[in-house]
Amino acid sequence: MAAVMHILGWKAQGLRCPDHDIECCDSQGHPLPITLIQMPNGTGKTTTLSLLRTALSGAADKNAWTRSKIDEYQKRDDPLPNGLFELRLLLNVRRVTIIMEFDFDNGRIYYKTTRGDGQVEGFDPPMEFRRFMNEDFVKFYVFDGELADNILSREHTDAQKAVESLFQIHLLGRMQGKVSDYWDEQTQGRTARDQTGLTGRTNRLNDWRARLRELSQQKGAFQKELDTVLKNLERQQERYDSEIKKVDDRAEKVRAAETAVTEVETRVHESAQGVLDSLRDPHRLSPVFAASIYELKTGLDRVKLPESAAREFFEELADEDDCVCGRPIDGEIRIAIRERAQRYLGSDDVSLLNNMKSAIDDAVGPSRTQPAEALSEGIQALAVLVDEELKARNELDELKRDAERSDPEVMRAKEEIDRLKIERNRLKDELERFNGKDDKVRLDRIAKIDPNRIFSIETIRQGIDILEEQVTEITGTLTLRRKRDLLKKIINKAHRKARDHITSEIRDDANTRIAELMPDNMIRVKEIDRCVVLEGQSSGSAGENLSIGYAFLATLFNRSGEHQLPFVVDSPANPIDYDIRPKIGQLAPILTDQFIAFVISSERERFLPALRKAAQQEIKYITLFRKSITRHAEKAEQSSGYANTADGVTVVDEQFFSDFQLDSEEDA
């Protein structure tokens, strides 16, 4: 079923942002395609975006948030015991309101959901929208500037999961689970020849499956922790390098030492490759081998092979009247010569022997000792280069140690790197337990094995296969199990092909958009995995990353067909170069059916004119700021779209929006 979502507006009271009530629709209550909300930095944009995400996802329902996190939303200057956030939605043709009531005294948030059949406690959106209204997916259509970087990070987003959810490919995965559930039900429902034996084997199978789930979760947790450590290690290394190079004189010495290490590393690699290639030739290892190989060639020359023993010799002999031994050749002998000639060297053998002799002559050459001597010289030269590399590294390390001793910031970065390396090694050791097969486990005695003592995932899976065979054997469901396995393989293959095909098309379309946004930039998307993976680099500049994010999300939303979701973004053009801003402005109206953007005054230049030109319908201009900014508050009162609350001012007016000049409350 199609899912079409529009945001009609929202209301905030008693929270960290100024009290306000925003309408994203026209005077008849119809949602507008574009709403621009101008808020200076420090007014509460981040809080408002977080409230929108939390209301849309139900992330704080059922005591999911800690008290300290809830306290972050309480007003600073005049804290109140309660707060309210109300989000008004149009889901398909039904109005739905999600209410979050903040109880700061008790550290609780209570959700209420109002729709056609009345109000219910808790977060309860319509069923067809729930896959879009969860914490993982909401961040793809309500996001701040961090998404541009996070969309390129495996730690923060799962772009592939978003694709699967939007295009419902994930249903194939559910189907695979249903197939397994059906087989389990059929197995449990059969009357077994030995009910006691069936119960024991089934319980054992369930224990092994539980162990597999446990190990998979543990491995996933360790892998996630390792990914975080590796990223932190990379950041700390960058910090370490940056701190070292802050002092110009020291930076120059370190750069020179690094260049020296790189150059000698290259020479060591080339020399080692040459030595390794030489070691593959036996005649270079020892003059004994060279002499033996050369003796083979001289032996062939001595007996005049291969020329005198060629098959053609026997063919010519069969045509003669007399044999080389002087006896006459009759018809019977002639046939015997031709038949037996097959046992001796033919044209192919002659070619082989000739090539072999030439190869020996080229390889060994005039001296039996020269190849081994050349190899020995190569090894000695490599040893000299290795010493040079060690010396260059020692000089670089000494420069870094001097920097660590003299600069506390460098020392702190080094200590953190050392700590992270220890943690990295520990996590790698933990993960190693899950890999490979445990050869000590005798699966032929599986009935006596405790799966909780096994850490090899491969061994556990093999054990499950054996136990499933045993269960099918006793229940007589072997044919059904084979059908289950075949169907699961088909579903898995279909899932993989559908996912790869769709993500490839999205990648290609996204690259087309990136080329339009940044025609002079060769940055491109390589693939869509857990994150958006770039070609040949992990990330770009802030502007490039945001452009990539827009290109990916625009492609994602436009290709989904029947589903339409709003697109809410903070600072849509602020970090982007001026020459790219007009293209983002042109792209915004076609990103989705509803575009809501939070902007600051300096962001309007070159972005807003292009947006106005590209928009096909009315744009709603809203300016929201704190009442304490008196010079703007007094001017706002003269506007027809003026509204105020205890601590906030809201103006719905295009001219006021365009004249407003304030990027941050600190500028007030």
Short mmCIF file of C-alpha atoms in Angstrom, two decimals, residues 43-459:
data_model
loop_
_atom_site.label_atom_id
_atom_site.label_comp_id
_atom_site.label_asym_id
_atom_site.label_seq_id
_atom_site.Cartn_x
_atom_site.Cartn_y
_atom_site.Cartn_z
CA THR A 43 17.53 29.71 18.82
CA GLY A 44 16.84 25.99 19.13
CA LYS A 45 17.07 24.58 15.60
CA THR A 46 18.91 21.49 16.77
CA THR A 47 16.34 20.95 19.54
CA THR A 48 13.44 21.37 17.10
CA LEU A 49 14.93 18.93 14.57
CA SER A 50 15.55 16.41 17.35
CA LEU A 51 11.95 16.78 18.55
CA LEU A 52 10.67 16.19 15.00
CA ARG A 53 12.78 13.03 14.67
CA THR A 54 11.73 11.78 18.10
CA ALA A 55 8.03 12.41 17.44
CA LEU A 56 8.20 10.71 14.03
CA SER A 57 10.10 7.67 15.32
CA GLY A 58 8.71 7.11 18.83
CA ALA A 59 12.34 6.87 19.95
CA ALA A 60 11.58 8.10 23.49
CA ASP A 61 8.50 5.94 24.06
CA LYS A 62 8.31 3.39 26.88
CA ASN A 63 11.06 4.93 29.01
CA ALA A 64 13.67 4.52 26.26
CA TRP A 65 15.44 7.76 27.25
CA THR A 66 17.47 8.37 30.39
CA ARG A 67 16.56 11.18 32.77
CA SER A 68 19.69 13.15 31.86
CA LYS A 69 18.79 13.04 28.18
CA ILE A 70 15.25 14.23 28.90
CA ASP A 71 16.61 17.07 31.05
CA GLU A 72 18.51 18.38 28.00
CA TYR A 73 15.16 19.53 26.55
CA GLN A 74 14.12 21.64 29.56
CA LYS A 75 14.27 25.43 29.25
CA ARG A 76 17.50 26.92 30.57
CA ASP A 77 16.56 30.38 31.80
CA ASP A 78 13.07 29.69 33.18
CA PRO A 79 12.77 25.90 33.64
CA LEU A 80 9.23 24.56 33.84
CA PRO A 81 8.16 21.19 35.29
CA ASN A 82 6.40 20.17 32.07
CA GLY A 83 6.88 20.53 28.34
CA LEU A 84 4.89 19.64 25.24
CA PHE A 85 5.66 18.85 21.62
CA GLU A 86 2.78 18.20 19.23
CA LEU A 87 3.37 17.05 15.64
CA ARG A 88 0.48 17.26 13.15
CA LEU A 89 0.66 14.89 10.16
CA LEU A 90 -1.36 13.97 7.12
CA LEU A 91 -0.78 10.25 6.48
CA ASN A 92 -2.38 9.40 3.14
CA VAL A 93 -5.72 11.19 3.69
CA ARG A 94 -5.89 10.74 7.48
CA ARG A 95 -4.90 13.36 10.01
CA VAL A 96 -2.67 11.97 12.76
CA THR A 97 -1.29 13.89 15.73
CA ILE A 98 1.61 12.64 17.81
CA ILE A 99 1.99 14.27 21.22
CA MET A 100 5.03 14.10 23.50
CA GLU A 101 4.42 15.23 27.07
CA PHE A 102 7.59 15.93 29.06
CA ASP A 103 7.52 15.39 32.84
CA PHE A 104 10.84 16.90 33.92
CA ASP A 105 10.23 16.34 37.64
CA ASN A 106 10.04 12.56 37.16
CA GLY A 107 12.24 12.30 34.06
CA ARG A 108 9.52 10.77 31.84
CA ILE A 109 8.11 11.32 28.35
CA TYR A 110 4.57 10.19 27.57
CA TYR A 111 3.40 9.67 23.99
CA LYS A 112 -0.16 10.01 22.79
CA THR A 113 -1.41 9.33 19.28
CA THR A 114 -4.61 10.86 17.92
CA ARG A 115 -6.19 9.61 14.71
CA GLY A 116 -9.63 8.90 13.27
CA ASP A 117 -10.72 6.47 15.98
CA GLY A 118 -9.69 8.72 18.86
CA GLN A 119 -6.65 9.12 21.07
CA VAL A 120 -4.55 6.24 22.38
CA GLU A 121 -1.68 6.14 24.81
CA GLY A 122 1.78 5.59 23.35
CA PHE A 123 3.30 5.86 19.89
CA ASP A 124 0.84 4.22 17.49
CA PRO A 125 1.11 5.34 13.82
CA PRO A 126 -0.86 3.52 11.08
CA MET A 127 0.58 0.12 10.16
CA GLU A 128 1.57 1.06 6.60
CA PHE A 129 3.78 3.90 7.90
CA ARG A 130 5.63 2.10 10.68
CA ARG A 131 8.57 1.00 8.52
CA PHE A 132 9.19 4.68 7.70
CA MET A 133 8.58 5.89 11.26
CA ASN A 134 11.46 4.28 13.14
CA GLU A 135 14.65 5.76 14.52
CA ASP A 136 16.92 4.31 11.80
CA PHE A 137 14.82 5.48 8.84
CA VAL A 138 13.58 8.88 10.03
CA LYS A 139 17.11 10.33 9.94
CA PHE A 140 17.08 9.92 6.14
CA TYR A 141 14.28 12.45 5.68
CA VAL A 142 14.69 14.64 8.79
CA PHE A 143 18.37 15.44 9.05
CA ASP A 144 20.92 18.07 9.99
CA GLY A 145 24.35 18.76 8.52
CA GLU A 146 25.82 15.70 10.21
CA LEU A 147 23.99 13.34 7.87
CA ALA A 148 26.22 14.50 5.02
CA ASP A 149 29.19 12.98 6.87
CA ASN A 150 27.25 10.16 8.52
CA ILE A 151 25.88 8.92 5.22
CA LEU A 152 29.49 8.08 4.31
CA SER A 153 30.10 6.27 7.62
CA ARG A 154 29.30 2.62 8.41
CA GLU A 155 29.01 3.52 12.08
CA HIS A 156 26.11 5.95 11.74
CA THR A 157 23.86 4.92 8.84
CA ASP A 158 22.71 1.85 7.03
CA ALA A 159 21.97 3.20 3.56
CA GLN A 160 21.39 -0.26 2.15
CA LYS A 161 18.81 -0.98 4.86
CA ALA A 162 17.01 2.25 3.96
CA VAL A 163 16.92 1.20 0.30
CA GLU A 164 15.58 -2.23 1.21
CA SER A 165 12.88 -0.74 3.45
CA LEU A 166 11.77 1.90 0.94
CA PHE A 167 11.53 -0.59 -1.92
CA GLN A 168 10.26 -3.40 0.39
CA ILE A 169 13.08 -5.77 -0.55
CA HIS A 170 13.28 -6.63 3.16
CA LEU A 171 10.03 -8.57 2.75
CA LEU A 172 12.04 -11.29 0.99
CA GLY A 173 14.07 -11.68 4.17
CA ARG A 174 10.87 -12.01 6.18
CA MET A 175 9.64 -14.58 3.69
CA GLN A 176 12.77 -16.64 4.28
CA GLY A 177 12.08 -16.57 8.01
CA LYS A 178 8.49 -17.68 7.43
CA VAL A 179 9.75 -20.67 5.43
CA SER A 180 11.94 -21.73 8.37
CA ASP A 181 9.05 -21.21 10.80
CA TYR A 182 6.79 -23.38 8.66
CA TRP A 183 9.33 -26.20 8.61
CA ASP A 184 9.68 -26.01 12.40
CA GLU A 185 5.90 -26.16 12.81
CA GLN A 186 5.66 -29.17 10.52
CA THR A 187 8.46 -30.91 12.39
CA GLN A 188 6.83 -30.30 15.75
CA GLY A 189 3.40 -31.38 14.50
CA ARG A 190 4.40 -34.80 13.12
CA THR A 191 3.91 -37.97 15.14
CA ALA A 192 7.40 -39.38 15.48
CA ARG A 193 8.37 -43.00 15.66
CA ASP A 194 10.27 -42.17 18.80
CA GLN A 195 8.72 -39.18 20.59
CA THR A 196 11.35 -39.20 23.31
CA GLY A 197 14.16 -39.19 20.77
CA LEU A 198 12.48 -36.39 18.81
CA THR A 199 12.09 -34.22 21.91
CA GLY A 200 15.75 -34.67 22.83
CA ARG A 201 17.02 -33.91 19.35
CA THR A 202 14.70 -30.91 18.95
CA ASN A 203 15.83 -29.45 22.29
CA ARG A 204 19.44 -30.01 21.32
CA LEU A 205 18.85 -28.31 17.95
CA ASN A 206 17.22 -25.33 19.68
CA ASP A 207 20.22 -25.05 22.03
CA TRP A 208 22.64 -24.94 19.09
CA ARG A 209 20.48 -22.39 17.26
CA ALA A 210 20.36 -20.24 20.39
CA ARG A 211 24.16 -20.47 20.60
CA LEU A 212 24.45 -19.38 16.96
CA ARG A 213 22.26 -16.33 17.64
CA GLU A 214 24.29 -15.52 20.75
CA LEU A 215 27.63 -15.82 18.94
CA SER A 216 26.36 -13.77 15.98
CA GLN A 217 25.24 -11.01 18.34
CA GLN A 218 28.53 -11.10 20.23
CA LYS A 219 30.53 -10.97 17.00
CA GLY A 220 28.40 -8.11 15.71
CA ALA A 221 28.89 -6.17 18.95
CA PHE A 222 32.66 -6.73 18.91
CA GLN A 223 32.83 -5.78 15.21
CA LYS A 224 30.85 -2.59 15.83
CA GLU A 225 33.11 -1.76 18.75
CA LEU A 226 36.19 -2.46 16.60
CA ASP A 227 34.87 -0.22 13.80
CA THR A 228 34.45 2.59 16.33
CA VAL A 229 37.95 2.03 17.73
CA LEU A 230 39.49 2.00 14.24
CA LYS A 231 37.75 5.23 13.32
CA ASN A 232 38.82 6.84 16.59
CA LEU A 233 42.35 5.56 16.01
CA GLU A 234 42.35 7.13 12.56
CA ARG A 235 41.14 10.43 14.03
CA GLN A 236 43.72 10.35 16.81
CA GLN A 237 46.47 9.64 14.27
CA GLU A 238 45.30 12.65 12.27
CA ARG A 239 45.26 14.71 15.48
CA TYR A 240 48.75 13.44 16.36
CA ASP A 241 50.13 14.34 12.93
CA SER A 242 48.41 17.73 13.06
CA GLU A 243 49.79 18.57 16.51
CA ILE A 244 53.32 17.57 15.48
CA LYS A 245 53.19 19.77 12.40
CA LYS A 246 51.83 22.86 14.16
CA VAL A 247 55.40 24.04 14.81
CA ASP A 248 56.86 25.05 11.41
CA ASP A 249 60.47 24.01 12.03
CA ARG A 250 59.42 20.68 13.52
CA ALA A 251 56.90 20.10 10.75
CA GLU A 252 59.55 20.59 8.07
CA LYS A 253 61.88 18.07 9.72
CA VAL A 254 59.08 15.52 10.14
CA ARG A 255 57.99 15.91 6.53
CA ALA A 256 61.57 15.43 5.32
CA ALA A 257 61.96 12.33 7.51
CA GLU A 258 58.63 10.92 6.25
CA THR A 259 59.71 11.50 2.66
CA ALA A 260 63.00 9.69 3.34
CA VAL A 261 61.14 6.72 4.85
CA THR A 262 58.76 6.55 1.88
CA GLU A 263 61.58 6.64 -0.65
CA VAL A 264 63.64 3.92 1.02
CA GLU A 265 60.49 1.82 1.54
CA THR A 266 59.92 1.91 -2.23
CA ARG A 267 63.50 0.85 -2.91
CA VAL A 268 63.26 -1.98 -0.34
CA HIS A 269 60.05 -3.21 -1.94
CA GLU A 270 61.53 -3.21 -5.45
CA SER A 271 64.74 -4.93 -4.27
CA ALA A 272 62.82 -7.53 -2.26
CA GLN A 273 60.61 -8.26 -5.25
CA GLY A 274 63.69 -8.86 -7.41
CA VAL A 275 65.24 -11.18 -4.81
CA LEU A 276 61.97 -13.08 -4.46
CA ASP A 277 61.74 -13.55 -8.22
CA SER A 278 65.34 -14.86 -8.27
CA LEU A 279 64.64 -17.34 -5.48
CA ARG A 280 62.13 -19.08 -7.73
CA ASP A 281 64.98 -20.22 -10.06
CA PRO A 282 66.84 -23.31 -8.71
CA HIS A 283 70.06 -22.52 -10.62
CA ARG A 284 70.37 -19.22 -8.71
CA LEU A 285 70.17 -20.93 -5.31
CA SER A 286 73.36 -22.97 -5.72
CA PRO A 287 76.06 -23.67 -8.35
CA VAL A 288 75.30 -27.38 -7.75
CA PHE A 289 71.82 -26.93 -9.25
CA ALA A 290 73.22 -24.85 -12.11
CA ALA A 291 75.84 -27.50 -12.91
CA SER A 292 73.25 -30.30 -12.85
CA ILE A 293 70.88 -28.41 -15.14
CA TYR A 294 73.69 -27.58 -17.55
CA GLU A 295 74.86 -31.22 -17.54
CA LEU A 296 71.38 -32.19 -18.78
CA LYS A 297 71.78 -29.87 -21.76
CA THR A 298 75.31 -31.10 -22.61
CA GLY A 299 74.11 -34.73 -22.32
CA LEU A 300 71.42 -34.05 -24.90
CA ASP A 301 74.01 -32.46 -27.17
CA ARG A 302 76.34 -35.40 -26.69
CA VAL A 303 73.79 -37.92 -27.97
CA LYS A 304 72.63 -35.45 -30.63
CA LEU A 305 69.11 -35.15 -29.32
CA PRO A 306 66.62 -34.22 -30.48
CA GLU A 307 67.60 -33.98 -34.18
CA SER A 308 68.79 -37.60 -34.70
CA ALA A 309 65.83 -39.16 -32.95
CA ALA A 310 63.01 -37.25 -34.56
CA ARG A 311 59.93 -39.14 -35.70
CA GLU A 312 60.65 -38.00 -39.24
CA PHE A 313 63.79 -40.20 -39.17
CA PHE A 314 61.63 -43.34 -38.81
CA GLU A 315 59.28 -42.20 -41.57
CA GLU A 316 62.20 -41.78 -43.95
CA LEU A 317 63.69 -45.12 -42.88
CA ALA A 318 60.44 -46.95 -43.68
CA ASP A 319 60.71 -45.71 -47.27
CA GLU A 320 64.22 -47.19 -47.71
CA ASP A 321 64.95 -50.69 -49.17
CA ASP A 322 67.50 -51.55 -46.49
CA CYS A 323 67.60 -50.82 -42.75
CA VAL A 324 70.53 -49.00 -41.14
CA CYS A 325 71.66 -52.40 -39.86
CA GLY A 326 71.97 -53.68 -43.49
CA ARG A 327 68.98 -56.03 -43.49
CA PRO A 328 66.33 -55.68 -46.25
CA ILE A 329 63.01 -53.98 -45.34
CA ASP A 330 59.90 -55.80 -46.55
CA GLY A 331 56.25 -54.73 -46.23
CA GLU A 332 55.73 -56.28 -42.80
CA ILE A 333 58.86 -54.58 -41.36
CA ARG A 334 57.88 -51.29 -43.03
CA ILE A 335 54.51 -51.34 -41.16
CA ALA A 336 56.23 -52.23 -37.88
CA ILE A 337 58.69 -49.29 -38.21
CA ARG A 338 55.87 -46.80 -38.78
CA GLU A 339 53.80 -48.18 -35.89
CA ARG A 340 56.71 -48.23 -33.44
CA ALA A 341 57.83 -44.74 -34.48
CA GLN A 342 54.98 -43.47 -32.23
CA ARG A 343 57.03 -44.57 -29.23
CA TYR A 344 59.81 -42.18 -30.08
CA LEU A 345 60.21 -38.45 -30.40
CA GLY A 346 57.81 -36.59 -32.67
CA SER A 347 57.69 -32.93 -33.79
CA ASP A 348 56.21 -31.72 -30.47
CA ASP A 349 58.89 -33.53 -28.48
CA VAL A 350 61.59 -32.09 -30.71
CA SER A 351 60.26 -28.58 -30.12
CA LEU A 352 60.11 -29.18 -26.37
CA LEU A 353 63.70 -30.43 -26.19
CA ASN A 354 65.00 -27.58 -28.33
CA ASN A 355 63.18 -25.00 -26.17
CA MET A 356 64.45 -26.66 -23.01
CA LYS A 357 68.05 -26.55 -24.22
CA SER A 358 67.73 -22.89 -25.23
CA ALA A 359 66.20 -22.01 -21.86
CA ILE A 360 69.03 -23.75 -19.99
CA ASP A 361 71.63 -21.97 -22.09
CA ASP A 362 69.96 -18.56 -21.48
CA ALA A 363 69.48 -19.11 -17.76
CA VAL A 364 72.77 -20.72 -16.74
CA GLY A 365 74.94 -18.97 -19.31
CA PRO A 366 78.66 -19.40 -19.61
CA SER A 367 79.22 -19.58 -15.83
CA ARG A 368 77.74 -22.06 -13.33
CA THR A 369 78.49 -19.80 -10.39
CA GLN A 370 77.43 -16.39 -11.74
CA PRO A 371 73.60 -16.75 -11.09
CA ALA A 372 74.18 -17.73 -7.44
CA GLU A 373 76.70 -14.91 -7.04
CA ALA A 374 74.22 -12.41 -8.50
CA LEU A 375 71.53 -13.61 -6.06
CA SER A 376 73.94 -13.30 -3.14
CA GLU A 377 74.79 -9.74 -4.20
CA GLY A 378 71.06 -8.95 -4.46
CA ILE A 379 70.43 -10.26 -0.93
CA GLN A 380 73.35 -8.21 0.41
CA ALA A 381 72.03 -5.10 -1.35
CA LEU A 382 68.58 -5.74 0.13
CA ALA A 383 70.10 -6.04 3.61
CA VAL A 384 71.80 -2.66 3.14
CA LEU A 385 68.49 -1.10 2.07
CA VAL A 386 66.69 -2.65 5.07
CA ASP A 387 69.32 -1.08 7.33
CA GLU A 388 68.75 2.28 5.59
CA GLU A 389 65.00 1.93 6.11
CA LEU A 390 65.50 1.09 9.78
CA LYS A 391 67.76 4.11 10.17
CA ALA A 392 65.26 6.40 8.42
CA ARG A 393 62.44 5.09 10.61
CA ASN A 394 64.54 5.57 13.74
CA GLU A 395 65.22 9.18 12.76
CA LEU A 396 61.49 9.78 12.17
CA ASP A 397 60.60 8.08 15.46
CA GLU A 398 63.17 10.17 17.32
CA LEU A 399 61.69 13.38 15.92
CA LYS A 400 58.24 12.26 17.04
CA ARG A 401 59.53 11.30 20.50
CA ASP A 402 61.12 14.75 20.83
CA ALA A 403 57.78 16.31 19.91
CA GLU A 404 55.99 14.11 22.44
CA ARG A 405 58.42 15.08 25.20
CA SER A 406 58.21 18.81 24.46
CA ASP A 407 54.51 19.17 23.58
CA PRO A 408 51.78 17.95 26.01
CA GLU A 409 49.13 17.89 23.24
CA VAL A 410 51.27 15.57 21.11
CA MET A 411 51.91 13.35 24.13
CA ARG A 412 48.19 13.14 24.92
CA ALA A 413 47.43 12.18 21.31
CA LYS A 414 50.20 9.52 21.40
CA GLU A 415 48.91 8.06 24.67
CA GLU A 416 45.41 7.86 23.23
CA ILE A 417 46.77 6.15 20.09
CA ASP A 418 48.61 3.59 22.23
CA ARG A 419 45.47 2.95 24.27
CA LEU A 420 43.35 2.52 21.14
CA LYS A 421 45.90 0.14 19.59
CA ILE A 422 45.73 -2.06 22.69
CA GLU A 423 41.95 -1.99 22.50
CA ARG A 424 42.08 -2.72 18.76
CA ASN A 425 44.29 -5.77 19.31
CA ARG A 426 42.04 -7.00 22.11
CA LEU A 427 38.95 -6.74 19.93
CA LYS A 428 40.70 -8.48 17.02
CA ASP A 429 41.62 -11.32 19.38
CA GLU A 430 38.00 -11.50 20.53
CA LEU A 431 36.76 -11.64 16.93
CA GLU A 432 39.31 -14.28 15.98
CA ARG A 433 37.55 -16.74 18.30
CA PHE A 434 34.47 -16.65 16.10
CA ASN A 435 36.33 -17.34 12.84
CA GLY A 436 37.39 -20.61 11.26
CA LYS A 437 36.51 -24.13 12.32
CA ASP A 438 37.18 -25.62 15.74
CA ASP A 439 38.98 -28.89 14.87
CA LYS A 440 38.92 -30.02 18.49
CA VAL A 441 35.13 -30.43 18.39
CA ARG A 442 34.05 -33.97 17.43
CA LEU A 443 30.75 -33.41 15.68
CA ASP A 444 30.33 -37.17 15.27
CA ARG A 445 29.66 -37.15 19.02
CA ILE A 446 27.34 -34.15 18.91
CA ALA A 447 24.93 -35.53 21.51
CA LYS A 448 27.63 -35.16 24.17
CA ILE A 449 28.82 -31.66 23.18
CA ASP A 450 27.86 -28.52 25.07
CA PRO A 451 27.45 -25.80 22.39
CA ASN A 452 28.04 -23.06 24.97
CA ARG A 453 31.72 -24.04 25.07
CA ILE A 454 32.10 -23.50 21.32
CA PHE A 455 32.99 -20.08 19.87
CA SER A 456 33.47 -21.02 16.19
CA ILE A 457 30.40 -19.89 14.24
CA GLU A 458 31.29 -22.23 11.35
CA THR A 459 31.42 -25.22 13.73
#
